mmCIF file of C-alpha atoms in Angstrom:
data_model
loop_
_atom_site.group_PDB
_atom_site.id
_atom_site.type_symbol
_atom_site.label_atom_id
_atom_site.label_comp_id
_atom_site.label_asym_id
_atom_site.label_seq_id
_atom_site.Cartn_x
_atom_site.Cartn_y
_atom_site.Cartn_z
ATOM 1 C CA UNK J 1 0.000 0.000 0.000
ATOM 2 C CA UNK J 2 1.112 3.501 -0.437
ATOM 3 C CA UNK J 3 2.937 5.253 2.449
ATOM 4 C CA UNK J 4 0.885 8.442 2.145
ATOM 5 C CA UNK J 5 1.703 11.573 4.398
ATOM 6 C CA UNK J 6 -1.338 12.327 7.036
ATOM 7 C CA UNK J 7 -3.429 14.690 5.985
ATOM 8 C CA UNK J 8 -3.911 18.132 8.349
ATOM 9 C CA UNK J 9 -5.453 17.862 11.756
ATOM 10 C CA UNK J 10 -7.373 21.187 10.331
ATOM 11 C CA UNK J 11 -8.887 19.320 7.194
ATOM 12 C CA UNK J 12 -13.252 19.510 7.466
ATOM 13 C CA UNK J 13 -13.753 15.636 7.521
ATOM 14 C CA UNK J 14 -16.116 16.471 4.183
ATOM 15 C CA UNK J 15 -12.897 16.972 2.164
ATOM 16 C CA UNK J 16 -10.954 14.090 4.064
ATOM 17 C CA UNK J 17 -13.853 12.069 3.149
ATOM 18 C CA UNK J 18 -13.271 12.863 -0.625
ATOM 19 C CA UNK J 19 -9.627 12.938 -0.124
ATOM 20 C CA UNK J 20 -9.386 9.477 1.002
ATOM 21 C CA UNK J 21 -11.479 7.553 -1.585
ATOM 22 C CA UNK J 22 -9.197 9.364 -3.949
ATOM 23 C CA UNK J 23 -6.382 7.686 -2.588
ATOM 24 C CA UNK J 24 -7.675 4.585 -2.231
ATOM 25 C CA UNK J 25 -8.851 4.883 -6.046
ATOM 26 C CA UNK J 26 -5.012 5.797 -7.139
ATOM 27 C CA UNK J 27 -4.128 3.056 -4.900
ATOM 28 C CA UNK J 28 -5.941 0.356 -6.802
ATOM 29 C CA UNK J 29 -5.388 1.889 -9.729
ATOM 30 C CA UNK J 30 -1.291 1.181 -9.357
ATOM 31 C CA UNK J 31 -0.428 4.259 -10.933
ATOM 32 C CA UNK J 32 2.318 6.628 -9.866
ATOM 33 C CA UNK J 33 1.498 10.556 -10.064
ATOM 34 C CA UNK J 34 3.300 10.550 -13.153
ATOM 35 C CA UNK J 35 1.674 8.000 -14.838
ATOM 36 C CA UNK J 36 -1.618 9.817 -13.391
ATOM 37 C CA UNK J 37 -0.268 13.084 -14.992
ATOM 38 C CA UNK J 38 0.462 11.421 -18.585
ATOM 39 C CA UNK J 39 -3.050 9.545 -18.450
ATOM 40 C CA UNK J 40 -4.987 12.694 -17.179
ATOM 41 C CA UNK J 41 -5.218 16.894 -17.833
ATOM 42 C CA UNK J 42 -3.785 17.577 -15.003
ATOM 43 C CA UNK J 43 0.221 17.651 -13.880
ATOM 44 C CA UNK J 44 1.702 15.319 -11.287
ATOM 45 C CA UNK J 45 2.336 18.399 -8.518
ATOM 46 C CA UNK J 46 -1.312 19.602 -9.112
ATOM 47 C CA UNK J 47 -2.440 15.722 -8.263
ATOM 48 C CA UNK J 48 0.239 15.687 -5.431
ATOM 49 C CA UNK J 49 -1.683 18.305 -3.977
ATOM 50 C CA UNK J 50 -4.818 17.180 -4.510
ATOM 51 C CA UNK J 51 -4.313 14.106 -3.171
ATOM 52 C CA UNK J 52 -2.382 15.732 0.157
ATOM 53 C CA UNK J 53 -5.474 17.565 0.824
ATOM 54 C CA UNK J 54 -3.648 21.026 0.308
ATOM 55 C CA UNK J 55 -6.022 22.135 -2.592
ATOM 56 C CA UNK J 56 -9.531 20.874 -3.429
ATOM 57 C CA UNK J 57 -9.816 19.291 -7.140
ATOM 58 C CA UNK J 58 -11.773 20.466 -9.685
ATOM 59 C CA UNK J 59 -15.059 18.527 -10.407
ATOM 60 C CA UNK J 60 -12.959 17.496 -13.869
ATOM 61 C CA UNK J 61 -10.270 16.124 -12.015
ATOM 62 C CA UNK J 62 -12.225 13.586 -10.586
ATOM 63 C CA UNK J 63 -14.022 13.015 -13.290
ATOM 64 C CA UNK J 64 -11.127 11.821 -15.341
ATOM 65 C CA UNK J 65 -9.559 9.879 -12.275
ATOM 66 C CA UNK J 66 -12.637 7.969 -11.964
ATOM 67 C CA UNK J 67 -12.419 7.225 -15.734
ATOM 68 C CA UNK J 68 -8.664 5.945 -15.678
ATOM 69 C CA UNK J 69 -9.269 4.347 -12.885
ATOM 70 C CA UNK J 70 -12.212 2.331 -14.707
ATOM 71 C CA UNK J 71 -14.334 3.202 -11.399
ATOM 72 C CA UNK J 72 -18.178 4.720 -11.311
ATOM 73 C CA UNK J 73 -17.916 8.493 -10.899
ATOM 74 C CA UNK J 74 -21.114 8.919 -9.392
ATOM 75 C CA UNK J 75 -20.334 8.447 -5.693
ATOM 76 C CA UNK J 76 -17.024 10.400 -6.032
ATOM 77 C CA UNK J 77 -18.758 13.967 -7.592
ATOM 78 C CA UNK J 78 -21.266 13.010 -4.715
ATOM 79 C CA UNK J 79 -18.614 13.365 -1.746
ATOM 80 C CA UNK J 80 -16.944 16.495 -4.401
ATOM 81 C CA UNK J 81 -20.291 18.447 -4.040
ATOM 82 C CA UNK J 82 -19.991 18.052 -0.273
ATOM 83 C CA UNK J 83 -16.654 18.496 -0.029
ATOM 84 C CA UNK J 84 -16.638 22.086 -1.930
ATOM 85 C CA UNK J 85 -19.606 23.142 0.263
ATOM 86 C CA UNK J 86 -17.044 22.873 3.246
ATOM 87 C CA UNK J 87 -14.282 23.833 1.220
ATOM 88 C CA UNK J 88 -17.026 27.112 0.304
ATOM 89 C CA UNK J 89 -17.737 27.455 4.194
ATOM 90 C CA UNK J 90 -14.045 27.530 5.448
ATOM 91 C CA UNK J 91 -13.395 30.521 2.570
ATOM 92 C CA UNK J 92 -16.121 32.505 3.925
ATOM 93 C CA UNK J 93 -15.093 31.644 7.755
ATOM 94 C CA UNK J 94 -11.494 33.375 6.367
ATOM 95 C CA UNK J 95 -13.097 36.673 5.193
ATOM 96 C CA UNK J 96 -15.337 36.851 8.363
ATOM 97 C CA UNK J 97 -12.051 36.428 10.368
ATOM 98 C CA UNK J 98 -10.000 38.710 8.166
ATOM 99 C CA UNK J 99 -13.039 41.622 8.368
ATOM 100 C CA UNK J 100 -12.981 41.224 12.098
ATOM 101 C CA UNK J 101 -9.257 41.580 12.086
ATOM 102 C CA UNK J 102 -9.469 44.999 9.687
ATOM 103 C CA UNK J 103 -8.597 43.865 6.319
ATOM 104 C CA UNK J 104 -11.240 43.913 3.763
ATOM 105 C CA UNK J 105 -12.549 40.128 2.779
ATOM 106 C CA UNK J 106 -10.856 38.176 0.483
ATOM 107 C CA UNK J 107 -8.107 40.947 0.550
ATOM 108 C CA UNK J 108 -5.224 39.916 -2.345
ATOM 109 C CA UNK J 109 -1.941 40.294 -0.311
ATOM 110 C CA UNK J 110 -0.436 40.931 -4.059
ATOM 111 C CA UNK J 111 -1.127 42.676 -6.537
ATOM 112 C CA UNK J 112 -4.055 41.590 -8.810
ATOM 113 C CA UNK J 113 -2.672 40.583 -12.580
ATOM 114 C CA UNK J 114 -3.838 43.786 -14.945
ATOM 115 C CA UNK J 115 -6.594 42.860 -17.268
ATOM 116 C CA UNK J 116 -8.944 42.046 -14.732
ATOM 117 C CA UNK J 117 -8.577 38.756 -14.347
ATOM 118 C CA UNK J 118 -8.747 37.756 -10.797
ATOM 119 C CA UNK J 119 -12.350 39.666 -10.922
ATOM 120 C CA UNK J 120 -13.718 36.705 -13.865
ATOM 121 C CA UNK J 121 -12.266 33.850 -12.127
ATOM 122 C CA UNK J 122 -13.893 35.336 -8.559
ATOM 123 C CA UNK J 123 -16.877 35.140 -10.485
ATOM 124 C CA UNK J 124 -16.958 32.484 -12.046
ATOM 125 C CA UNK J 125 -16.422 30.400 -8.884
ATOM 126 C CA UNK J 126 -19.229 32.190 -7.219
ATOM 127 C CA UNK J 127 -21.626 30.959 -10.177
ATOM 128 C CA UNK J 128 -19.860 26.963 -9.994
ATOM 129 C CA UNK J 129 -20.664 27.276 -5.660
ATOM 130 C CA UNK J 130 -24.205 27.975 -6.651
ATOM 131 C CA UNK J 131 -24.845 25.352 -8.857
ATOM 132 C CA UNK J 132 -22.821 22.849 -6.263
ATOM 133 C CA UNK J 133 -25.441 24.048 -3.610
ATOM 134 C CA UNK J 134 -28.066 23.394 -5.890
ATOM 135 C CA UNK J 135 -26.703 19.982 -7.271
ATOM 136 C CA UNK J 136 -25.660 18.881 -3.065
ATOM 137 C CA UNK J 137 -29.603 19.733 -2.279
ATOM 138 C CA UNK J 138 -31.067 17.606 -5.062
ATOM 139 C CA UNK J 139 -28.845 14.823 -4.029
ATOM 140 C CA UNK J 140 -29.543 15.064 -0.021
ATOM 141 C CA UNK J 141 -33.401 15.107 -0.722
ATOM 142 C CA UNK J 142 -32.781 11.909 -3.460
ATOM 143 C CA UNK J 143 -30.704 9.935 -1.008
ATOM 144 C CA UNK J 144 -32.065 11.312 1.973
ATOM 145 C CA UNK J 145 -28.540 10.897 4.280
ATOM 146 C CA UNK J 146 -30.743 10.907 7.773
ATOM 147 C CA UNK J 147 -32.517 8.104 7.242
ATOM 148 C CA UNK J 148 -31.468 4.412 6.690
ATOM 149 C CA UNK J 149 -29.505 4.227 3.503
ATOM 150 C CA UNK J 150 -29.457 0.541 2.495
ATOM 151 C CA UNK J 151 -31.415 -0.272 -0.483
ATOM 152 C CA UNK J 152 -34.078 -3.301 -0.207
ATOM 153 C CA UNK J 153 -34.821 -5.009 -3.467
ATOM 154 C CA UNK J 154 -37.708 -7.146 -1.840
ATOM 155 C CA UNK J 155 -40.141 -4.284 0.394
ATOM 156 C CA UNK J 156 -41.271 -7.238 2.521
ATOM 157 C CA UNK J 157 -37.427 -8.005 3.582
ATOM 158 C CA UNK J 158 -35.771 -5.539 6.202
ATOM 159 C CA UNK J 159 -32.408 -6.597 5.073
ATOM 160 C CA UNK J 160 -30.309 -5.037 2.228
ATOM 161 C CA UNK J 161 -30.031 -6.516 -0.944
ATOM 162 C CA UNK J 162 -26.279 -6.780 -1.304
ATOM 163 C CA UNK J 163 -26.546 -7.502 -5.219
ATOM 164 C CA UNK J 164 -27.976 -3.729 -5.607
ATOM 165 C CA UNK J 165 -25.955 -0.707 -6.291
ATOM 166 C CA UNK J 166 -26.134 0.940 -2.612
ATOM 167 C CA UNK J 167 -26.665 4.792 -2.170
ATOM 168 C CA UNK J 168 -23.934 7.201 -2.267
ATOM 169 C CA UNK J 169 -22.458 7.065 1.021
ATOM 170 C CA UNK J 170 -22.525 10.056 3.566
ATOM 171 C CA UNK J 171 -20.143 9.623 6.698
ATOM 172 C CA UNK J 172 -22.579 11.404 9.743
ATOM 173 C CA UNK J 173 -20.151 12.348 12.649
ATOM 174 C CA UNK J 174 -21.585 9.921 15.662
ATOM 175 C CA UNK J 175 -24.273 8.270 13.645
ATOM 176 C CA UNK J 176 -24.441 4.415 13.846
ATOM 177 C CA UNK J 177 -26.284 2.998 11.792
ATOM 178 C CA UNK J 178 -28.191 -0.630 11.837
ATOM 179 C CA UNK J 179 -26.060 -4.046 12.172
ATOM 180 C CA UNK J 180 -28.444 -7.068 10.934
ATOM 181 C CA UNK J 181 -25.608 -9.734 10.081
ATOM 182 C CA UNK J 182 -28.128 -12.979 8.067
ATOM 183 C CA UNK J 183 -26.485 -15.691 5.840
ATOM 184 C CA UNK J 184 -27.120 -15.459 2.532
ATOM 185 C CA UNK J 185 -25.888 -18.105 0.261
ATOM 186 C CA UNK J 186 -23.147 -19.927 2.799
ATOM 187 C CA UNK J 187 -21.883 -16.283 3.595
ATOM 188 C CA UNK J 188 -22.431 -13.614 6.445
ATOM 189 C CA UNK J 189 -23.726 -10.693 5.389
ATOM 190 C CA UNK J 190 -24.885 -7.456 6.784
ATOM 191 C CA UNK J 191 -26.045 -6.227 3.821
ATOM 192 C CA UNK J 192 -24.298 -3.338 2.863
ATOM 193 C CA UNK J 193 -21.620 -4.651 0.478
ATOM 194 C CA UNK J 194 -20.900 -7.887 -0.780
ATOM 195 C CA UNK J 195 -17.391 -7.161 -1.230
ATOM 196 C CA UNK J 196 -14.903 -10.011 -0.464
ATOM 197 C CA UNK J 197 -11.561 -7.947 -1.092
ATOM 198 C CA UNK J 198 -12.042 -4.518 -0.647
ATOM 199 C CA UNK J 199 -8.641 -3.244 1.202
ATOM 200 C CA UNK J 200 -9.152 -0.816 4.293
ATOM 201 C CA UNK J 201 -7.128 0.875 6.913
ATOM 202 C CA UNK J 202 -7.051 3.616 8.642
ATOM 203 C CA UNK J 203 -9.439 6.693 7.539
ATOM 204 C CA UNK J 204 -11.102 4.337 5.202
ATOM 205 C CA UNK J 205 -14.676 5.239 5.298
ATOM 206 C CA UNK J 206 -17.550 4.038 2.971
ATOM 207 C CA UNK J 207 -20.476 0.767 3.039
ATOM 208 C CA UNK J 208 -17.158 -1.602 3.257
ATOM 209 C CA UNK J 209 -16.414 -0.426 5.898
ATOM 210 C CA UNK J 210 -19.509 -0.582 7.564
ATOM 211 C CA UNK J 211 -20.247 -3.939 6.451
ATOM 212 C CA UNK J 212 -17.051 -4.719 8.364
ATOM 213 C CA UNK J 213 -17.899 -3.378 11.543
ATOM 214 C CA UNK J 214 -20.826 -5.164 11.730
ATOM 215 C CA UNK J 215 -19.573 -8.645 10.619
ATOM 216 C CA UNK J 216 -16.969 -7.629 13.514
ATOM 217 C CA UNK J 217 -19.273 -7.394 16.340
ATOM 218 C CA UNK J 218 -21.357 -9.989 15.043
ATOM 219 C CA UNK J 219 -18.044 -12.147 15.643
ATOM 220 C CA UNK J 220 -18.051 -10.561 19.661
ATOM 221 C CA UNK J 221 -14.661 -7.780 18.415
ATOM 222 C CA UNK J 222 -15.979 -4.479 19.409
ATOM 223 C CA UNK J 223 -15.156 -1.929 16.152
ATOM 224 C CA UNK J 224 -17.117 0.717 17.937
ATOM 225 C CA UNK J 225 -19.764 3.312 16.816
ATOM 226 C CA UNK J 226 -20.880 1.149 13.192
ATOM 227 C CA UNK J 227 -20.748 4.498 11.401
ATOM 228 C CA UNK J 228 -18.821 3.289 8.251
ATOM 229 C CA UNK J 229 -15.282 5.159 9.359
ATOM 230 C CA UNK J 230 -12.514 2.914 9.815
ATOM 231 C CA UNK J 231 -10.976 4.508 13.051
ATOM 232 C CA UNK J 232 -8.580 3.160 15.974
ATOM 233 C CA UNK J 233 -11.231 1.008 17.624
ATOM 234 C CA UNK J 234 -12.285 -0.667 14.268
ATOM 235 C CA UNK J 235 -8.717 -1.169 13.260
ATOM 236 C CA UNK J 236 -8.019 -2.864 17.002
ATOM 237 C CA UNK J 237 -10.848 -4.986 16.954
ATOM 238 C CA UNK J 238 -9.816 -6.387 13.563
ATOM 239 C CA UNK J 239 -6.509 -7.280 14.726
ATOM 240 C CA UNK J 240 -7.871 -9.171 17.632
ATOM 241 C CA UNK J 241 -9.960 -10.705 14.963
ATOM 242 C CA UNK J 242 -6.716 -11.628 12.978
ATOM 243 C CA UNK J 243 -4.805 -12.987 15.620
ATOM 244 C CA UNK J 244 -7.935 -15.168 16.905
ATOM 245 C CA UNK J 245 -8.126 -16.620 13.201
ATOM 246 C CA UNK J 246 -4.514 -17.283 12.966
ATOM 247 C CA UNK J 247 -4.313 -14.706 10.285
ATOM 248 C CA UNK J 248 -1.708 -12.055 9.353
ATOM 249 C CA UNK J 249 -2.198 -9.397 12.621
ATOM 250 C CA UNK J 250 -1.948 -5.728 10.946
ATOM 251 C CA UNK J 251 -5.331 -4.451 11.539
ATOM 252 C CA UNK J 252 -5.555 -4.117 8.105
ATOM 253 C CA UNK J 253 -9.263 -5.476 6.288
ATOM 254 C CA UNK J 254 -8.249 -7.358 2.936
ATOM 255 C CA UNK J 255 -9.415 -10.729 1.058
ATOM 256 C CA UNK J 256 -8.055 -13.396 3.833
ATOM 257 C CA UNK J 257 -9.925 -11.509 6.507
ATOM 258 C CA UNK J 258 -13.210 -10.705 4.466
ATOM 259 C CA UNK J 259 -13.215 -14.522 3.977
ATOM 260 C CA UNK J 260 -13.160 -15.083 7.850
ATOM 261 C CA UNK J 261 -15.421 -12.284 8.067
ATOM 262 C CA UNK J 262 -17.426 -13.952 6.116
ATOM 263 C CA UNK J 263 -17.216 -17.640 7.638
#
Protein backbone atom coordinates (compact mmCIF):
# COMPACT_ATOMS: atom_id res chain seq x y z
CA UNK A 1 0.00 0.00 0.00
CA UNK A 2 1.11 3.50 -0.44
CA UNK A 3 2.94 5.25 2.45
CA UNK A 4 0.88 8.44 2.14
CA UNK A 5 1.70 11.57 4.40
CA UNK A 6 -1.34 12.33 7.04
CA UNK A 7 -3.43 14.69 5.99
CA UNK A 8 -3.91 18.13 8.35
CA UNK A 9 -5.45 17.86 11.76
CA UNK A 10 -7.37 21.19 10.33
CA UNK A 11 -8.89 19.32 7.19
CA UNK A 12 -13.25 19.51 7.47
CA UNK A 13 -13.75 15.64 7.52
CA UNK A 14 -16.12 16.47 4.18
CA UNK A 15 -12.90 16.97 2.16
CA UNK A 16 -10.95 14.09 4.06
CA UNK A 17 -13.85 12.07 3.15
CA UNK A 18 -13.27 12.86 -0.63
CA UNK A 19 -9.63 12.94 -0.12
CA UNK A 20 -9.39 9.48 1.00
CA UNK A 21 -11.48 7.55 -1.59
CA UNK A 22 -9.20 9.36 -3.95
CA UNK A 23 -6.38 7.69 -2.59
CA UNK A 24 -7.67 4.59 -2.23
CA UNK A 25 -8.85 4.88 -6.05
CA UNK A 26 -5.01 5.80 -7.14
CA UNK A 27 -4.13 3.06 -4.90
CA UNK A 28 -5.94 0.36 -6.80
CA UNK A 29 -5.39 1.89 -9.73
CA UNK A 30 -1.29 1.18 -9.36
CA UNK A 31 -0.43 4.26 -10.93
CA UNK A 32 2.32 6.63 -9.87
CA UNK A 33 1.50 10.56 -10.06
CA UNK A 34 3.30 10.55 -13.15
CA UNK A 35 1.67 8.00 -14.84
CA UNK A 36 -1.62 9.82 -13.39
CA UNK A 37 -0.27 13.08 -14.99
CA UNK A 38 0.46 11.42 -18.58
CA UNK A 39 -3.05 9.55 -18.45
CA UNK A 40 -4.99 12.69 -17.18
CA UNK A 41 -5.22 16.89 -17.83
CA UNK A 42 -3.78 17.58 -15.00
CA UNK A 43 0.22 17.65 -13.88
CA UNK A 44 1.70 15.32 -11.29
CA UNK A 45 2.34 18.40 -8.52
CA UNK A 46 -1.31 19.60 -9.11
CA UNK A 47 -2.44 15.72 -8.26
CA UNK A 48 0.24 15.69 -5.43
CA UNK A 49 -1.68 18.31 -3.98
CA UNK A 50 -4.82 17.18 -4.51
CA UNK A 51 -4.31 14.11 -3.17
CA UNK A 52 -2.38 15.73 0.16
CA UNK A 53 -5.47 17.57 0.82
CA UNK A 54 -3.65 21.03 0.31
CA UNK A 55 -6.02 22.13 -2.59
CA UNK A 56 -9.53 20.87 -3.43
CA UNK A 57 -9.82 19.29 -7.14
CA UNK A 58 -11.77 20.47 -9.68
CA UNK A 59 -15.06 18.53 -10.41
CA UNK A 60 -12.96 17.50 -13.87
CA UNK A 61 -10.27 16.12 -12.02
CA UNK A 62 -12.22 13.59 -10.59
CA UNK A 63 -14.02 13.01 -13.29
CA UNK A 64 -11.13 11.82 -15.34
CA UNK A 65 -9.56 9.88 -12.27
CA UNK A 66 -12.64 7.97 -11.96
CA UNK A 67 -12.42 7.23 -15.73
CA UNK A 68 -8.66 5.94 -15.68
CA UNK A 69 -9.27 4.35 -12.88
CA UNK A 70 -12.21 2.33 -14.71
CA UNK A 71 -14.33 3.20 -11.40
CA UNK A 72 -18.18 4.72 -11.31
CA UNK A 73 -17.92 8.49 -10.90
CA UNK A 74 -21.11 8.92 -9.39
CA UNK A 75 -20.33 8.45 -5.69
CA UNK A 76 -17.02 10.40 -6.03
CA UNK A 77 -18.76 13.97 -7.59
CA UNK A 78 -21.27 13.01 -4.71
CA UNK A 79 -18.61 13.36 -1.75
CA UNK A 80 -16.94 16.50 -4.40
CA UNK A 81 -20.29 18.45 -4.04
CA UNK A 82 -19.99 18.05 -0.27
CA UNK A 83 -16.65 18.50 -0.03
CA UNK A 84 -16.64 22.09 -1.93
CA UNK A 85 -19.61 23.14 0.26
CA UNK A 86 -17.04 22.87 3.25
CA UNK A 87 -14.28 23.83 1.22
CA UNK A 88 -17.03 27.11 0.30
CA UNK A 89 -17.74 27.46 4.19
CA UNK A 90 -14.04 27.53 5.45
CA UNK A 91 -13.39 30.52 2.57
CA UNK A 92 -16.12 32.50 3.92
CA UNK A 93 -15.09 31.64 7.75
CA UNK A 94 -11.49 33.38 6.37
CA UNK A 95 -13.10 36.67 5.19
CA UNK A 96 -15.34 36.85 8.36
CA UNK A 97 -12.05 36.43 10.37
CA UNK A 98 -10.00 38.71 8.17
CA UNK A 99 -13.04 41.62 8.37
CA UNK A 100 -12.98 41.22 12.10
CA UNK A 101 -9.26 41.58 12.09
CA UNK A 102 -9.47 45.00 9.69
CA UNK A 103 -8.60 43.87 6.32
CA UNK A 104 -11.24 43.91 3.76
CA UNK A 105 -12.55 40.13 2.78
CA UNK A 106 -10.86 38.18 0.48
CA UNK A 107 -8.11 40.95 0.55
CA UNK A 108 -5.22 39.92 -2.35
CA UNK A 109 -1.94 40.29 -0.31
CA UNK A 110 -0.44 40.93 -4.06
CA UNK A 111 -1.13 42.68 -6.54
CA UNK A 112 -4.06 41.59 -8.81
CA UNK A 113 -2.67 40.58 -12.58
CA UNK A 114 -3.84 43.79 -14.94
CA UNK A 115 -6.59 42.86 -17.27
CA UNK A 116 -8.94 42.05 -14.73
CA UNK A 117 -8.58 38.76 -14.35
CA UNK A 118 -8.75 37.76 -10.80
CA UNK A 119 -12.35 39.67 -10.92
CA UNK A 120 -13.72 36.71 -13.87
CA UNK A 121 -12.27 33.85 -12.13
CA UNK A 122 -13.89 35.34 -8.56
CA UNK A 123 -16.88 35.14 -10.49
CA UNK A 124 -16.96 32.48 -12.05
CA UNK A 125 -16.42 30.40 -8.88
CA UNK A 126 -19.23 32.19 -7.22
CA UNK A 127 -21.63 30.96 -10.18
CA UNK A 128 -19.86 26.96 -9.99
CA UNK A 129 -20.66 27.28 -5.66
CA UNK A 130 -24.21 27.97 -6.65
CA UNK A 131 -24.84 25.35 -8.86
CA UNK A 132 -22.82 22.85 -6.26
CA UNK A 133 -25.44 24.05 -3.61
CA UNK A 134 -28.07 23.39 -5.89
CA UNK A 135 -26.70 19.98 -7.27
CA UNK A 136 -25.66 18.88 -3.06
CA UNK A 137 -29.60 19.73 -2.28
CA UNK A 138 -31.07 17.61 -5.06
CA UNK A 139 -28.85 14.82 -4.03
CA UNK A 140 -29.54 15.06 -0.02
CA UNK A 141 -33.40 15.11 -0.72
CA UNK A 142 -32.78 11.91 -3.46
CA UNK A 143 -30.70 9.94 -1.01
CA UNK A 144 -32.06 11.31 1.97
CA UNK A 145 -28.54 10.90 4.28
CA UNK A 146 -30.74 10.91 7.77
CA UNK A 147 -32.52 8.10 7.24
CA UNK A 148 -31.47 4.41 6.69
CA UNK A 149 -29.50 4.23 3.50
CA UNK A 150 -29.46 0.54 2.49
CA UNK A 151 -31.41 -0.27 -0.48
CA UNK A 152 -34.08 -3.30 -0.21
CA UNK A 153 -34.82 -5.01 -3.47
CA UNK A 154 -37.71 -7.15 -1.84
CA UNK A 155 -40.14 -4.28 0.39
CA UNK A 156 -41.27 -7.24 2.52
CA UNK A 157 -37.43 -8.01 3.58
CA UNK A 158 -35.77 -5.54 6.20
CA UNK A 159 -32.41 -6.60 5.07
CA UNK A 160 -30.31 -5.04 2.23
CA UNK A 161 -30.03 -6.52 -0.94
CA UNK A 162 -26.28 -6.78 -1.30
CA UNK A 163 -26.55 -7.50 -5.22
CA UNK A 164 -27.98 -3.73 -5.61
CA UNK A 165 -25.95 -0.71 -6.29
CA UNK A 166 -26.13 0.94 -2.61
CA UNK A 167 -26.66 4.79 -2.17
CA UNK A 168 -23.93 7.20 -2.27
CA UNK A 169 -22.46 7.07 1.02
CA UNK A 170 -22.53 10.06 3.57
CA UNK A 171 -20.14 9.62 6.70
CA UNK A 172 -22.58 11.40 9.74
CA UNK A 173 -20.15 12.35 12.65
CA UNK A 174 -21.58 9.92 15.66
CA UNK A 175 -24.27 8.27 13.64
CA UNK A 176 -24.44 4.42 13.85
CA UNK A 177 -26.28 3.00 11.79
CA UNK A 178 -28.19 -0.63 11.84
CA UNK A 179 -26.06 -4.05 12.17
CA UNK A 180 -28.44 -7.07 10.93
CA UNK A 181 -25.61 -9.73 10.08
CA UNK A 182 -28.13 -12.98 8.07
CA UNK A 183 -26.49 -15.69 5.84
CA UNK A 184 -27.12 -15.46 2.53
CA UNK A 185 -25.89 -18.10 0.26
CA UNK A 186 -23.15 -19.93 2.80
CA UNK A 187 -21.88 -16.28 3.60
CA UNK A 188 -22.43 -13.61 6.45
CA UNK A 189 -23.73 -10.69 5.39
CA UNK A 190 -24.89 -7.46 6.78
CA UNK A 191 -26.05 -6.23 3.82
CA UNK A 192 -24.30 -3.34 2.86
CA UNK A 193 -21.62 -4.65 0.48
CA UNK A 194 -20.90 -7.89 -0.78
CA UNK A 195 -17.39 -7.16 -1.23
CA UNK A 196 -14.90 -10.01 -0.46
CA UNK A 197 -11.56 -7.95 -1.09
CA UNK A 198 -12.04 -4.52 -0.65
CA UNK A 199 -8.64 -3.24 1.20
CA UNK A 200 -9.15 -0.82 4.29
CA UNK A 201 -7.13 0.88 6.91
CA UNK A 202 -7.05 3.62 8.64
CA UNK A 203 -9.44 6.69 7.54
CA UNK A 204 -11.10 4.34 5.20
CA UNK A 205 -14.68 5.24 5.30
CA UNK A 206 -17.55 4.04 2.97
CA UNK A 207 -20.48 0.77 3.04
CA UNK A 208 -17.16 -1.60 3.26
CA UNK A 209 -16.41 -0.43 5.90
CA UNK A 210 -19.51 -0.58 7.56
CA UNK A 211 -20.25 -3.94 6.45
CA UNK A 212 -17.05 -4.72 8.36
CA UNK A 213 -17.90 -3.38 11.54
CA UNK A 214 -20.83 -5.16 11.73
CA UNK A 215 -19.57 -8.64 10.62
CA UNK A 216 -16.97 -7.63 13.51
CA UNK A 217 -19.27 -7.39 16.34
CA UNK A 218 -21.36 -9.99 15.04
CA UNK A 219 -18.04 -12.15 15.64
CA UNK A 220 -18.05 -10.56 19.66
CA UNK A 221 -14.66 -7.78 18.42
CA UNK A 222 -15.98 -4.48 19.41
CA UNK A 223 -15.16 -1.93 16.15
CA UNK A 224 -17.12 0.72 17.94
CA UNK A 225 -19.76 3.31 16.82
CA UNK A 226 -20.88 1.15 13.19
CA UNK A 227 -20.75 4.50 11.40
CA UNK A 228 -18.82 3.29 8.25
CA UNK A 229 -15.28 5.16 9.36
CA UNK A 230 -12.51 2.91 9.82
CA UNK A 231 -10.98 4.51 13.05
CA UNK A 232 -8.58 3.16 15.97
CA UNK A 233 -11.23 1.01 17.62
CA UNK A 234 -12.29 -0.67 14.27
CA UNK A 235 -8.72 -1.17 13.26
CA UNK A 236 -8.02 -2.86 17.00
CA UNK A 237 -10.85 -4.99 16.95
CA UNK A 238 -9.82 -6.39 13.56
CA UNK A 239 -6.51 -7.28 14.73
CA UNK A 240 -7.87 -9.17 17.63
CA UNK A 241 -9.96 -10.70 14.96
CA UNK A 242 -6.72 -11.63 12.98
CA UNK A 243 -4.80 -12.99 15.62
CA UNK A 244 -7.94 -15.17 16.90
CA UNK A 245 -8.13 -16.62 13.20
CA UNK A 246 -4.51 -17.28 12.97
CA UNK A 247 -4.31 -14.71 10.29
CA UNK A 248 -1.71 -12.05 9.35
CA UNK A 249 -2.20 -9.40 12.62
CA UNK A 250 -1.95 -5.73 10.95
CA UNK A 251 -5.33 -4.45 11.54
CA UNK A 252 -5.56 -4.12 8.11
CA UNK A 253 -9.26 -5.48 6.29
CA UNK A 254 -8.25 -7.36 2.94
CA UNK A 255 -9.42 -10.73 1.06
CA UNK A 256 -8.05 -13.40 3.83
CA UNK A 257 -9.92 -11.51 6.51
CA UNK A 258 -13.21 -10.71 4.47
CA UNK A 259 -13.22 -14.52 3.98
CA UNK A 260 -13.16 -15.08 7.85
CA UNK A 261 -15.42 -12.28 8.07
CA UNK A 262 -17.43 -13.95 6.12
CA UNK A 263 -17.22 -17.64 7.64
Amino acid sequence: MSRWRELPASLDQRVRQLVVQLRRLKDRSGLSLAALAAKTSYSSSSWERYLNGRQLPPRDAVEELARVCGADATRLLVLHEVAAEAWTDEAAETDEAEEAAGAAPGAPTAPPPAGGGRRTTTVVLAAAVVALAVALAAVLLATRPWQDDRTTADPGHAHAAVGDTPAPFVFVQGRSRPCDVQRHDGDLKAGYSATRTTLMDLKSTGWEVLEAQCLLRYHGFDPGIADGSYGEKSKDAAKAFQKARGLVVDGIVGPDTWKELRR
